[in-house]
Every structure is written in structure tokens, then in C-alpha cells.
PDB file of C-alpha atoms and ligand atoms in Angstrom:
ATOM      1  CA  UNK A  23     -96.181 -94.949  57.239  1.00  0.00           C
ATOM      2  CA  UNK A  24     -94.614 -95.000  60.802  1.00  0.00           C
ATOM      3  CA  UNK A  25     -97.048 -93.767  62.977  1.00  0.00           C
ATOM      4  CA  UNK A  26     -98.881 -96.537  65.046  1.00  0.00           C
ATOM      5  CA  UNK A  27    -102.166 -94.668  65.485  1.00  0.00           C
ATOM      6  CA  UNK A  28    -102.300 -93.913  61.717  1.00  0.00           C
ATOM      7  CA  UNK A  29    -101.691 -97.401  61.165  1.00  0.00           C
ATOM      8  CA  UNK A  30    -104.600 -98.495  63.057  1.00  0.00           C
ATOM      9  CA  UNK A  31    -106.818 -95.806  61.181  1.00  0.00           C
ATOM     10  CA  UNK A  32    -105.807 -97.393  57.947  1.00  0.00           C
ATOM     11  CA  UNK A  33    -106.548-100.907  59.181  1.00  0.00           C
ATOM     12  CA  UNK A  34    -103.034-101.998  58.773  1.00  0.00           C
ATOM     13  CA  UNK A  35    -102.628-102.953  62.698  1.00  0.00           C
ATOM     14  CA  UNK A  36    -105.660-104.524  64.452  1.00  0.00           C
ATOM     15  CA  UNK A  37    -107.652-102.680  67.214  1.00  0.00           C
ATOM     16  CA  UNK A  38    -110.523-103.490  69.625  1.00  0.00           C
ATOM     17  CA  UNK A  39    -112.528-100.534  68.014  1.00  0.00           C
ATOM     18  CA  UNK A  40    -115.691 -99.341  69.835  1.00  0.00           C
ATOM     19  CA  UNK A  41    -116.424 -96.147  67.704  1.00  0.00           C
ATOM     20  CA  UNK A  42    -115.573 -94.418  64.638  1.00  0.00           C
ATOM     21  CA  UNK A  43    -116.963 -91.820  62.348  1.00  0.00           C
ATOM     22  CA  UNK A  44    -115.358 -89.629  59.671  1.00  0.00           C
ATOM     23  CA  UNK A  45    -113.496 -87.520  61.982  1.00  0.00           C
ATOM     24  CA  UNK A  46    -112.456 -89.828  65.141  1.00  0.00           C
ATOM     25  CA  UNK A  47    -111.851 -93.503  66.299  1.00  0.00           C
ATOM     26  CA  UNK A  48    -111.998 -94.803  69.757  1.00  0.00           C
ATOM     27  CA  UNK A  49    -110.320 -98.199  70.526  1.00  0.00           C
ATOM     28  CA  UNK A  50    -109.167-100.140  73.795  1.00  0.00           C
ATOM     29  CA  UNK A  51    -105.647 -99.335  74.787  1.00  0.00           C
ATOM     30  CA  UNK A  52    -103.446-102.496  74.212  1.00  0.00           C
ATOM     31  CA  UNK A  53    -101.865-102.009  77.898  1.00  0.00           C
ATOM     32  CA  UNK A  54    -104.825-100.914  80.065  1.00  0.00           C
ATOM     33  CA  UNK A  55    -104.245 -99.129  83.198  1.00  0.00           C
ATOM     34  CA  UNK A  56    -107.878 -99.322  84.469  1.00  0.00           C
ATOM     35  CA  UNK A  57    -110.598-101.940  83.660  1.00  0.00           C
ATOM     36  CA  UNK A  58    -111.919 -99.220  81.124  1.00  0.00           C
ATOM     37  CA  UNK A  59    -108.950 -97.671  79.291  1.00  0.00           C
ATOM     38  CA  UNK A  60    -110.130 -96.468  75.829  1.00  0.00           C
ATOM     39  CA  UNK A  61    -108.273 -94.122  73.421  1.00  0.00           C
ATOM     40  CA  UNK A  62    -110.013 -91.574  71.199  1.00  0.00           C
ATOM     41  CA  UNK A  63    -108.124 -90.297  68.455  1.00  0.00           C
ATOM     42  CA  UNK A  64    -108.554 -87.903  65.384  1.00  0.00           C
ATOM     43  CA  UNK A  65    -108.343 -89.968  62.281  1.00  0.00           C
ATOM     44  CA  UNK A  66    -106.095 -87.437  60.571  1.00  0.00           C
ATOM     45  CA  UNK A  67    -102.918 -87.235  61.854  1.00  0.00           C
ATOM     46  CA  UNK A  68    -102.205 -84.572  64.387  1.00  0.00           C
ATOM     47  CA  UNK A  69     -98.824 -84.806  66.299  1.00  0.00           C
ATOM     48  CA  UNK A  70    -100.096 -83.324  69.634  1.00  0.00           C
ATOM     49  CA  UNK A  71    -102.593 -81.087  71.613  1.00  0.00           C
ATOM     50  CA  UNK A  72    -100.108 -78.154  71.174  1.00  0.00           C
ATOM     51  CA  UNK A  73    -100.377 -78.696  67.549  1.00  0.00           C
ATOM     52  CA  UNK A  74    -104.100 -78.089  67.084  1.00  0.00           C
ATOM     53  CA  UNK A  75    -104.800 -75.154  65.041  1.00  0.00           C
ATOM     54  CA  UNK A  76    -107.464 -72.582  66.414  1.00  0.00           C
ATOM     55  CA  UNK A  77    -109.943 -73.749  63.969  1.00  0.00           C
ATOM     56  CA  UNK A  78    -109.313 -77.401  64.610  1.00  0.00           C
ATOM     57  CA  UNK A  79    -110.307 -77.134  68.346  1.00  0.00           C
ATOM     58  CA  UNK A  80    -113.715 -78.519  67.915  1.00  0.00           C
ATOM     59  CA  UNK A  81    -112.348 -81.934  67.283  1.00  0.00           C
ATOM     60  CA  UNK A  82    -111.454 -81.852  71.281  1.00  0.00           C
ATOM     61  CA  UNK A  83    -115.294 -81.107  71.990  1.00  0.00           C
ATOM     62  CA  UNK A  84    -116.314 -83.938  69.655  1.00  0.00           C
ATOM     63  CA  UNK A  85    -113.738 -86.552  71.142  1.00  0.00           C
ATOM     64  CA  UNK A  86    -114.970 -85.639  74.925  1.00  0.00           C
ATOM     65  CA  UNK A  87    -118.698 -86.129  73.683  1.00  0.00           C
ATOM     66  CA  UNK A  88    -117.960 -89.609  72.422  1.00  0.00           C
ATOM     67  CA  UNK A  89    -115.818 -90.313  75.310  1.00  0.00           C
ATOM     68  CA  UNK A  90    -118.945 -89.500  77.715  1.00  0.00           C
ATOM     69  CA  UNK A  91    -121.006 -91.728  75.340  1.00  0.00           C
ATOM     70  CA  UNK A  92    -118.639 -94.467  75.546  1.00  0.00           C
ATOM     71  CA  UNK A  93    -118.202 -93.955  79.614  1.00  0.00           C
ATOM     72  CA  UNK A  94    -122.241 -94.605  79.670  1.00  0.00           C
ATOM     73  CA  UNK A  95    -121.858 -97.737  77.463  1.00  0.00           C
ATOM     74  CA  UNK A  96    -119.141 -99.129  79.789  1.00  0.00           C
ATOM     75  CA  UNK A  97    -121.118 -98.564  82.913  1.00  0.00           C
ATOM     76  CA  UNK A  98    -118.807 -96.185  84.246  1.00  0.00           C
ATOM     77  CA  UNK A  99    -120.561 -92.757  83.721  1.00  0.00           C
ATOM     78  CA  UNK A 100    -122.263 -92.893  87.034  1.00  0.00           C
ATOM     79  CA  UNK A 101    -119.411 -93.706  89.357  1.00  0.00           C
ATOM     80  CA  UNK A 102    -116.775 -91.496  87.493  1.00  0.00           C
ATOM     81  CA  UNK A 103    -114.028 -91.601  85.176  1.00  0.00           C
ATOM     82  CA  UNK A 104    -111.006 -89.513  83.880  1.00  0.00           C
ATOM     83  CA  UNK A 105    -110.146 -88.207  80.457  1.00  0.00           C
ATOM     84  CA  UNK A 106    -106.355 -87.287  80.079  1.00  0.00           C
ATOM     85  CA  UNK A 107    -104.671 -85.750  77.005  1.00  0.00           C
ATOM     86  CA  UNK A 108    -100.966 -85.763  77.576  1.00  0.00           C
ATOM     87  CA  UNK A 109     -98.888 -83.309  75.283  1.00  0.00           C
ATOM     88  CA  UNK A 110     -95.243 -83.479  74.569  1.00  0.00           C
ATOM     89  CA  UNK A 111     -92.060 -84.887  76.312  1.00  0.00           C
ATOM     90  CA  UNK A 112     -92.666 -83.377  79.742  1.00  0.00           C
ATOM     91  CA  UNK A 113     -96.453 -84.226  79.558  1.00  0.00           C
ATOM     92  CA  UNK A 114     -95.688 -87.794  79.065  1.00  0.00           C
ATOM     93  CA  UNK A 115     -96.898 -87.957  75.501  1.00  0.00           C
ATOM     94  CA  UNK A 116     -95.256 -91.505  74.054  1.00  0.00           C
ATOM     95  CA  UNK A 117     -97.352 -91.869  70.674  1.00  0.00           C
ATOM     96  CA  UNK A 118     -96.896 -88.625  69.125  1.00  0.00           C
ATOM     97  CA  UNK A 119    -100.676 -88.814  67.437  1.00  0.00           C
ATOM     98  CA  UNK A 120    -103.209 -86.755  69.397  1.00  0.00           C
ATOM     99  CA  UNK A 121    -105.214 -88.777  71.599  1.00  0.00           C
ATOM    100  CA  UNK A 122    -107.511 -88.680  74.772  1.00  0.00           C
ATOM    101  CA  UNK A 123    -107.303 -91.560  77.381  1.00  0.00           C
ATOM    102  CA  UNK A 124    -110.883 -92.512  78.727  1.00  0.00           C
ATOM    103  CA  UNK A 125    -110.016 -94.025  82.146  1.00  0.00           C
ATOM    104  CA  UNK A 126    -112.491 -95.594  84.872  1.00  0.00           C
ATOM    105  CA  UNK A 127    -113.810 -98.762  86.235  1.00  0.00           C
ATOM    106  CA  UNK A 128    -111.773 -98.306  89.723  1.00  0.00           C
ATOM    107  CA  UNK A 129    -111.070 -95.483  91.986  1.00  0.00           C
ATOM    108  CA  UNK A 130    -108.261 -93.687  90.255  1.00  0.00           C
ATOM    109  CA  UNK A 131    -105.422 -92.255  91.936  1.00  0.00           C
ATOM    110  CA  UNK A 132    -105.939 -88.946  94.068  1.00  0.00           C
ATOM    111  CA  UNK A 133    -102.624 -87.884  92.323  1.00  0.00           C
ATOM    112  CA  UNK A 134    -102.908 -86.132  89.269  1.00  0.00           C
ATOM    113  CA  UNK A 135     -99.459 -86.630  88.417  1.00  0.00           C
TER     114      UNK A 135
HETATM  115  P1  LIG B   7     -99.545 -91.846  75.650  1.00  0.00           P
HETATM  116  O1  LIG B   7     -98.509 -92.242  76.911  1.00  0.00           O
HETATM  117  O2  LIG B   7    -100.318 -90.754  76.227  1.00  0.00           O
HETATM  118  O3  LIG B   7     -98.347 -91.319  74.433  1.00  0.00           O
HETATM  119  O4  LIG B   7    -100.270 -92.897  75.276  1.00  0.00           O
HETATM  120  C1  LIG B   7     -99.930 -93.776  74.533  1.00  0.00           C
HETATM  121  C2  LIG B   7    -100.893 -95.158  74.979  1.00  0.00           C
HETATM  122  O5  LIG B   7    -101.118 -95.872  73.628  1.00  0.00           O
HETATM  123  C3  LIG B   7    -100.222 -95.971  75.902  1.00  0.00           C
HETATM  124  O6  LIG B   7    -101.377 -96.203  76.923  1.00  0.00           O
HETATM  125  C4  LIG B   7    -100.308 -97.405  74.927  1.00  0.00           C
HETATM  126  O7  LIG B   7    -100.593 -98.583  75.947  1.00  0.00           O
HETATM  127  C5  LIG B   7    -101.081 -97.100  73.964  1.00  0.00           C
HETATM  128  N1  LIG B   7    -101.022 -97.827  72.658  1.00  0.00           N
HETATM  129  C6  LIG B   7     -99.738 -97.982  71.907  1.00  0.00           C
HETATM  130  N2  LIG B   7     -99.779 -98.818  70.826  1.00  0.00           N
HETATM  131  C7  LIG B   7    -101.011 -99.168  70.781  1.00  0.00           C
HETATM  132  C8  LIG B   7    -101.924-100.119  69.978  1.00  0.00           C
HETATM  133  N3  LIG B   7    -101.312-100.689  68.845  1.00  0.00           N
HETATM  134  N4  LIG B   7    -103.173-100.261  70.270  1.00  0.00           N
HETATM  135  C9  LIG B   7    -103.771 -99.653  71.145  1.00  0.00           C
HETATM  136  N5  LIG B   7    -103.179 -98.816  72.155  1.00  0.00           N
HETATM  137  C10 LIG B   7    -101.841 -98.513  71.790  1.00  0.00           C
HETATM  138 ZN1  LIG B   8    -100.726 -90.673  63.086  1.00  0.00          ZN
END
């Protein structure tokens, strides 16, 4: 298995896991860009947002729901945070396993890109 996030799901690589259920998992980014930087991923390998089939889109809602809950846990819900999903090369996606970034804990850049 080559996918780094599949290896985390399988327990072959360590992670600072904050949440998991049957469908998804959330763990701290190894190279945090903000005081809170958490990745939320589906456990099943899906390459990118662009590869989600129409009947799989509910997983994004579930990922956002858990991200909101983690934002409250991290104490950043009131001041605000950002959820980012990069898709494909031009989108800046580096790890080819669908993931959502939860970023917060400081004033984020006004520039989206
Ligand atoms: P992206 O650029 O959207 O593909 O984001 C990939 C993210 O995965 C980056 O922020 C990396 O720091 C993070 N990352 C890569 N490997 C690991 C790992 N083993 N554990 C936690 N985060 C990782
Ligand atoms: Zn994977």
C-alpha cells in the first residue's frame, strides 16, 4: 500500500488522531500551517474531490460536521476557521487521498490563493 493516508487508516503509520468512526478519520497535520491544523479524510481511498461519485457526496457533509465539532473542541469555533479541500494538480493537492483541512487558531490570510 503506497497511499500515506491509507497507511494511517490501517495503523501502519502513526498519527495524532482526534476522531474516527466507520467512515472517516481526523488527525493533526504533520506540518501544521496554523495553531489548529487537522485533516479529515474518508477511510476508504478516494483520490480527490473530483473522483467522488454523485452517491458519495454525503461524506463531504459528514466531514464538515466533524470539522465543526473539532473546531468547537479546539476552542476556535467562535473566532472562526477555514475548511479547505484541494483537488488535483492546479488545486494544489499533494496527497492523492481526499482530505479536508481544518485551519484556525490565528487570523488566516485574507488571500484565498
Ligand atoms: P494537500 O497539499 O492538500 O494534499 O495536503 C496534504 C497535507 O498532508 C499536508 O498539509 C501535509 O503536511 C499532510 N501530511 C502528509 N503526510 C502526513 C502524515 N503522515 N501525517 C499527517 N499529515 C500529513
Ligand atoms: Zn489512500
